[in-house]
Tab-separated table of C-alpha atoms and ligand atoms in Angstrom:
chain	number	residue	atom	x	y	z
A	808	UNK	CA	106.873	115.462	9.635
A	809	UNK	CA	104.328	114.711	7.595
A	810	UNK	CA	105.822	111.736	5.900
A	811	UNK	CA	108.425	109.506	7.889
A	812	UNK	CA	109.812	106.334	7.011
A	813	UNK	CA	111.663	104.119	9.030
A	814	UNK	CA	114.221	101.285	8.575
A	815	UNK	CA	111.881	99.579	5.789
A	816	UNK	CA	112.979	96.568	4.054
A	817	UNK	CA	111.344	94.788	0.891
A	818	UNK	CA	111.399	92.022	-1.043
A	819	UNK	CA	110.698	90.781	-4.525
A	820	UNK	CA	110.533	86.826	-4.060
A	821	UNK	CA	113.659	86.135	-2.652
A	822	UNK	CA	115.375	89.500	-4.118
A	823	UNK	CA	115.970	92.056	-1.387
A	824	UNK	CA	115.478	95.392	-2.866
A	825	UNK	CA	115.740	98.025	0.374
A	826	UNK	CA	117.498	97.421	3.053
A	827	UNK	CA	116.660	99.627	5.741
A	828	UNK	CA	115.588	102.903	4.153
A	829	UNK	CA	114.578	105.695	6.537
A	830	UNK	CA	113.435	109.101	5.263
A	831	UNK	CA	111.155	112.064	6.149
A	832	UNK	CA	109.715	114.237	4.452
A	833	UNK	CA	107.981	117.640	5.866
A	834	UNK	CA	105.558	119.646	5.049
A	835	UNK	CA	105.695	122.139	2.601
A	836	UNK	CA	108.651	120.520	1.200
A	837	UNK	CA	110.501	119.282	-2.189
A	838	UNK	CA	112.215	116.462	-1.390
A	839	UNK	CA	114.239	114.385	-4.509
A	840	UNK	CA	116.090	110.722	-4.122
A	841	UNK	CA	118.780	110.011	-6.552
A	842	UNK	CA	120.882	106.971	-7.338
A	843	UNK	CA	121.847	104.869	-10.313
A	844	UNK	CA	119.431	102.170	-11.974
A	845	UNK	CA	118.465	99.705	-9.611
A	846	UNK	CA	118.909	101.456	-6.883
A	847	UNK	CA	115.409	100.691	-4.940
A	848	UNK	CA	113.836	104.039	-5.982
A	849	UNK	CA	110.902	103.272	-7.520
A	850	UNK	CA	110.448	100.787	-5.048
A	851	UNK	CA	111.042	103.014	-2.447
A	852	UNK	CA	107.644	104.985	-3.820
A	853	UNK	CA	105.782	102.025	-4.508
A	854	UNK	CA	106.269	101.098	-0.552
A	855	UNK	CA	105.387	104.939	0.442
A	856	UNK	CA	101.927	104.600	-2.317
A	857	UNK	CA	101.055	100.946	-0.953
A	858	UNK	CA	101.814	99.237	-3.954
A	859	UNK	CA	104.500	96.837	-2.718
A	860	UNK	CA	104.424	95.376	0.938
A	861	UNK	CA	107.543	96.145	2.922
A	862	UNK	CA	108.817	93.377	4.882
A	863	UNK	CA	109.824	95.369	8.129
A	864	UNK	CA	109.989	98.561	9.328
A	865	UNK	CA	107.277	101.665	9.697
A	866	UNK	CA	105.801	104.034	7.383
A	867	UNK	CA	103.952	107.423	9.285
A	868	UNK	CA	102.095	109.738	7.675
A	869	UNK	CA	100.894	112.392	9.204
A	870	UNK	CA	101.030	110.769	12.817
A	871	UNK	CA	99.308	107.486	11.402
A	872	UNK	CA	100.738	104.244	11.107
A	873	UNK	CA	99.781	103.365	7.116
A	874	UNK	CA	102.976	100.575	7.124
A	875	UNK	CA	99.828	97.794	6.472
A	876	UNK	CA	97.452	100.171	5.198
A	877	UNK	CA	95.502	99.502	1.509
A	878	UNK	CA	96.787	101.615	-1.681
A	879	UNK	CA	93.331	103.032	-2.096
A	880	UNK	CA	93.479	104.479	1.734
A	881	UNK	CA	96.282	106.275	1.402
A	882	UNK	CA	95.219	107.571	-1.461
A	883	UNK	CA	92.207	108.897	0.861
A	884	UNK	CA	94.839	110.389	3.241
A	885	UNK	CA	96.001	111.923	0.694
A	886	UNK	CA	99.104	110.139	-0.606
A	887	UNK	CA	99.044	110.200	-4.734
A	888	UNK	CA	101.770	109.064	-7.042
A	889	UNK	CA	101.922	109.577	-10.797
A	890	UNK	CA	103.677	106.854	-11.484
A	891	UNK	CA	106.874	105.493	-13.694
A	892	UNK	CA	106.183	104.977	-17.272
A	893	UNK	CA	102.899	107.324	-16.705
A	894	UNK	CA	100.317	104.712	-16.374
A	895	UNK	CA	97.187	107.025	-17.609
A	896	UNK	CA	94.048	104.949	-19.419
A	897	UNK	CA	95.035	105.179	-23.123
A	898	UNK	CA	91.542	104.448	-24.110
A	899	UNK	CA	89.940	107.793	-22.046
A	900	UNK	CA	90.467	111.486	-23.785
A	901	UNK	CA	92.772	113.837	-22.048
A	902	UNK	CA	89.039	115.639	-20.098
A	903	UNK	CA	88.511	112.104	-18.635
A	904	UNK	CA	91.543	110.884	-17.443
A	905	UNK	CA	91.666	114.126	-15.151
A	906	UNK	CA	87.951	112.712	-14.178
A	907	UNK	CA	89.673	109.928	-13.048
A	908	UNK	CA	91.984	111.703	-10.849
A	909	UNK	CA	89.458	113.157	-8.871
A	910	UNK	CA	87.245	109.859	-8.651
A	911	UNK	CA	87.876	109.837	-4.441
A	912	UNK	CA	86.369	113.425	-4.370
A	913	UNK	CA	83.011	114.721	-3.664
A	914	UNK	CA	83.398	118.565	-3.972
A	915	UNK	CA	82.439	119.323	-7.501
A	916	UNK	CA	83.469	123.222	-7.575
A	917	UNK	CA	86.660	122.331	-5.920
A	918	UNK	CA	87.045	119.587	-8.792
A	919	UNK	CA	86.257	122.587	-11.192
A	920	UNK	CA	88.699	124.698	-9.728
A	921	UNK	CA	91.664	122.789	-9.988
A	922	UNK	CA	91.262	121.614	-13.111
A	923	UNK	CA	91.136	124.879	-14.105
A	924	UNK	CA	94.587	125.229	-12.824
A	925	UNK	CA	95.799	122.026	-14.598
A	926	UNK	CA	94.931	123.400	-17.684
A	927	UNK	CA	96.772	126.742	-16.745
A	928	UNK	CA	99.672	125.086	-15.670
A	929	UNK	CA	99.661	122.537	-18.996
A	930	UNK	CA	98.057	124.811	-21.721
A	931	UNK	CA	98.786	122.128	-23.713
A	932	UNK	CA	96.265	119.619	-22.189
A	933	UNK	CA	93.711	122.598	-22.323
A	934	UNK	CA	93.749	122.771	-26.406
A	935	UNK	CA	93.704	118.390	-26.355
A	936	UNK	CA	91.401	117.854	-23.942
A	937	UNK	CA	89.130	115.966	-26.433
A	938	UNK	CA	91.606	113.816	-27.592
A	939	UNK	CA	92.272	110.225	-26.734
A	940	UNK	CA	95.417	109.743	-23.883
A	941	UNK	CA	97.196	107.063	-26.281
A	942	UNK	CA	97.689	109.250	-29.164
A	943	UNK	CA	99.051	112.202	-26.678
A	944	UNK	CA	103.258	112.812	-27.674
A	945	UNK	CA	105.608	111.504	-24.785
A	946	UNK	CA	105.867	114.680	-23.009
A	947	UNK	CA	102.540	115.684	-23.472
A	948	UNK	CA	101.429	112.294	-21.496
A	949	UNK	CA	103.909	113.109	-18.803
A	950	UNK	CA	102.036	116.350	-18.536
A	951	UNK	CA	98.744	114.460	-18.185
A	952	UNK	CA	99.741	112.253	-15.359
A	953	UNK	CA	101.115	115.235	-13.693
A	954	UNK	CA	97.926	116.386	-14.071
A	955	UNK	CA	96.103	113.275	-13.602
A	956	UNK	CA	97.700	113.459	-9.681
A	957	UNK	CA	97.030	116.686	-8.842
A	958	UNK	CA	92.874	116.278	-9.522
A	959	UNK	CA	93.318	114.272	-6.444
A	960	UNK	CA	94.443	117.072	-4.683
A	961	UNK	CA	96.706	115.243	-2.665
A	962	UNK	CA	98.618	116.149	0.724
A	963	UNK	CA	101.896	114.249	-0.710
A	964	UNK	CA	102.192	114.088	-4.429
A	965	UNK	CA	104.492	111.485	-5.169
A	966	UNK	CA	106.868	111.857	-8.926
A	967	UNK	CA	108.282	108.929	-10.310
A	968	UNK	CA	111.071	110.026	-13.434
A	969	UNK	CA	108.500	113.116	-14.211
A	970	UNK	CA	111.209	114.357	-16.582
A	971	UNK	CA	111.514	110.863	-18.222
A	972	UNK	CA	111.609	110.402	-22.359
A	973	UNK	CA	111.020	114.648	-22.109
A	974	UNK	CA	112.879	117.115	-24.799
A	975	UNK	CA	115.228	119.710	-22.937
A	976	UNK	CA	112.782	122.317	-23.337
A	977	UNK	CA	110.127	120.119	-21.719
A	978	UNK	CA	112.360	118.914	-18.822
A	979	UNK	CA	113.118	122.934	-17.835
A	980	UNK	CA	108.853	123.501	-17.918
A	981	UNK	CA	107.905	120.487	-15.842
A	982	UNK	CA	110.307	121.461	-13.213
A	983	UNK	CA	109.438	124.679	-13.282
A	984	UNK	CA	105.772	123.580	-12.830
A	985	UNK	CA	106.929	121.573	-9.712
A	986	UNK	CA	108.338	124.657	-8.283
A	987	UNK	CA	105.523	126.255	-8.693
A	988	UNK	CA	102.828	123.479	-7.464
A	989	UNK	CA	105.293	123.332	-4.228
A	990	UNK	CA	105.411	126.852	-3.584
A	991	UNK	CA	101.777	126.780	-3.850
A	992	UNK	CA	101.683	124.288	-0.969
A	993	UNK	CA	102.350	120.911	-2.179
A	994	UNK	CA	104.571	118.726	0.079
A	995	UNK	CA	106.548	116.765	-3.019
A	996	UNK	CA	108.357	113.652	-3.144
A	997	UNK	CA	110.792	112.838	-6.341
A	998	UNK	CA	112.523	110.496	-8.005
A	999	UNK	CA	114.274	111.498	-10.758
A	1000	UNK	CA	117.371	109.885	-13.327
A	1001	UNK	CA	117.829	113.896	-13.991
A	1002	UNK	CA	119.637	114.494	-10.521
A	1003	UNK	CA	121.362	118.249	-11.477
A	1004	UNK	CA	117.588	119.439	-11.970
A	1005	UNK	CA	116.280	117.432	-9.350
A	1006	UNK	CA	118.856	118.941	-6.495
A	1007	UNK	CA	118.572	121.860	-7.553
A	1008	UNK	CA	114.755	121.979	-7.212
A	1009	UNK	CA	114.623	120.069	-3.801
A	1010	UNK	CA	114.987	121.555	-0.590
A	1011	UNK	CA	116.701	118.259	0.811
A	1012	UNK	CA	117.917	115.041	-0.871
A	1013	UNK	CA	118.502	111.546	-0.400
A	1014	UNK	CA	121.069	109.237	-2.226
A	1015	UNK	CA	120.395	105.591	-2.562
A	1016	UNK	CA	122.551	102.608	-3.526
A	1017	UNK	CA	121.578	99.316	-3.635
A	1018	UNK	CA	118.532	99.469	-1.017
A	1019	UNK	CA	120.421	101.867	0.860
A	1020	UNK	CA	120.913	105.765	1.574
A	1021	UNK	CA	124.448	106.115	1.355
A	1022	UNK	CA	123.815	109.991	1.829
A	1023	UNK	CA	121.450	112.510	2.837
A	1024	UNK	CA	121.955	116.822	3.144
A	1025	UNK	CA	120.120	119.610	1.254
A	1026	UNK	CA	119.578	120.087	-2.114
A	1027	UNK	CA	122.614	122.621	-2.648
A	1028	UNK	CA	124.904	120.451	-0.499
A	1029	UNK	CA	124.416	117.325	-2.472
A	1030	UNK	CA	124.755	119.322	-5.804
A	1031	UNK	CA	128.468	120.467	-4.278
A	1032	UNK	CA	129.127	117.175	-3.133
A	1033	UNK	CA	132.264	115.962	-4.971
A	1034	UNK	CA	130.768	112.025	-4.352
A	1035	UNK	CA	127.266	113.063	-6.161
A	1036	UNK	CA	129.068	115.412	-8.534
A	1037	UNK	CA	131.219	112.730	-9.893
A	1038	UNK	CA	128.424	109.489	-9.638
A	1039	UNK	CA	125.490	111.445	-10.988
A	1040	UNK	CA	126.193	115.048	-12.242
A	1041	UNK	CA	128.570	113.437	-15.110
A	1042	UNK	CA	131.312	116.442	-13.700
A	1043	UNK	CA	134.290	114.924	-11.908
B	1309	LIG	P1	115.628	102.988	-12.064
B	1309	LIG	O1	116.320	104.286	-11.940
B	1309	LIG	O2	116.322	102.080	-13.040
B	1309	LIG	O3	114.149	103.064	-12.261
B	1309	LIG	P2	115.280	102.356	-9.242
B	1309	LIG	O4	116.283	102.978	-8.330
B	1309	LIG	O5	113.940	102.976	-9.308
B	1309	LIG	O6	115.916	102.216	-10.685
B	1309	LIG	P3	113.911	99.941	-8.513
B	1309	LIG	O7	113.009	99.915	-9.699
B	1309	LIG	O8	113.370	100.361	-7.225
B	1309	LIG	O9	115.180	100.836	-8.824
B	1309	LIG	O10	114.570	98.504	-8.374
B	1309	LIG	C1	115.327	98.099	-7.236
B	1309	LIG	C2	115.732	96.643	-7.405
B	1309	LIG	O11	114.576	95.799	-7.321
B	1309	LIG	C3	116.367	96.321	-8.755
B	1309	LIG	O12	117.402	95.432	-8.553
B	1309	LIG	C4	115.240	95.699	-9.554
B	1309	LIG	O13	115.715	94.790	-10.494
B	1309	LIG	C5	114.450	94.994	-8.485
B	1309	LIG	N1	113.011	94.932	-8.849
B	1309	LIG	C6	112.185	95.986	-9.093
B	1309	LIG	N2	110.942	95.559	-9.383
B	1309	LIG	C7	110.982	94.203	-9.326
B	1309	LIG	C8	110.001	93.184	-9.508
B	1309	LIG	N3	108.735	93.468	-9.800
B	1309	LIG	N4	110.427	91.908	-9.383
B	1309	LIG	C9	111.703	91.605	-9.056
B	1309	LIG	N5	112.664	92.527	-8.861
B	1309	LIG	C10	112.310	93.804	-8.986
């Protein structure tokens, strides 16, 4: 396993958010949650990234306790989440923002290499690469964080809503660039509003509901689940 998380709970002030997730995640794999609004998601990736204290339980990675450890560690293990609501530096062109990505490495050809790849994955980011991340369209600064996380070469990226405020034909590409970063090697963890692509990309999935998995299986399973169909595939 190289991520496993165990019976965490969190708080916001005196609002419980989770209560009691526990989750794995192994290598090599795509693994999505789903749920409505509200549904401790996000938080659930903010506790994995170090960005919100749980209140109890344990989070592994790779063998190591990290339940207490620093954001900016696990980011050195090799934990990286392009976050909700993209979170890139508006002021810095498209070429430095993927600087920043790679600001915990030291191997400049390596560096070189993959953002080589970023550009052939996002062509799109290749052509702007001058231009300032503000003024970037919606999807193309979705791209960018995408991008953004894999300069840091990570071990487990984390995707918050990568398909969020993305066109149809944009949604299709950046899943089919998450395929393809996974079957490159990437262990991925997802959140994602868009649950039919989502499933259907994952190799397993997790359902929450209020702070809680209400049901777990693989990708395919959950998609033919007449529970998931009806909640969040809009089919009944
Ligand atoms: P969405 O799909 O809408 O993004 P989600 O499943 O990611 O939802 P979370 O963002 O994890 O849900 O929110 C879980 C619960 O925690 C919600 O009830 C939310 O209102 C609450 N919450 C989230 N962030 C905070 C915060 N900073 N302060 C207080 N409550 C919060």
């Amino acid at each position: 396993m190289l991520l496993e998380i165990s019976d965490i709970t969190l708080l916001y002030g005196r609002i419980q958010a989770l209560h009691g997730i526990s989750l794995h995640v192994d290598e090599g794999e795509i693994v999505a949650m789903i749920g409505a609004n509200g549904a401790g998601k996000s938080t659930t990736m903010r506790a994995v990234s170090g960005l919100r204290p749980v209140a109890s339980g344990s989070i592994k990675f790779n063998g190591e306790d990290i339940t207490r450890l620093r954001a900016d560690l696990r980011v050195v293990r090799g934990i990286c989440q392009s976050p909700e609501g993209r979170g890139l530096f508006p002021g810095m062109s498209v070429q430095e923002n993927l600087d920043m990505g790679a600001y915990t490495r030291r191997d400049a050809a390596g560096i070189r290499t993959d953002q080589d790849r970023v550009f052939e994955l996002f062509p799109r980011l290749a052509e702007r690469r001058k231009q300032i991340g503000g003024t970037l369209s919606g999807g193309e600064q979705q791209m960018l964080a995408v991008g953004r996380a894999l300069m840091s070469r990570p071990k487990l990226l984390l995707l918050d809503e990568p398909s969020m405020g993305l066109a149809p034909m944009l949604i299709q590409q950046i899943f089919n660039i998450i395929t393809e970063i996974n079957q490159q090697g990437m262990t991925i963890l997802l959140v994602e509003q868009n649950a039919q692509q989502a499933l259907s990309r994952a190799h397993r999935g997790y359902v929450l509901e209020t702070g809680r998995i209400v049901k777990t299986g693989t990708g395919a399973d959950l998609l033919h689940d007449p529970v998931v169909k009806e909640a969040y595939l809009g089919v009944a």
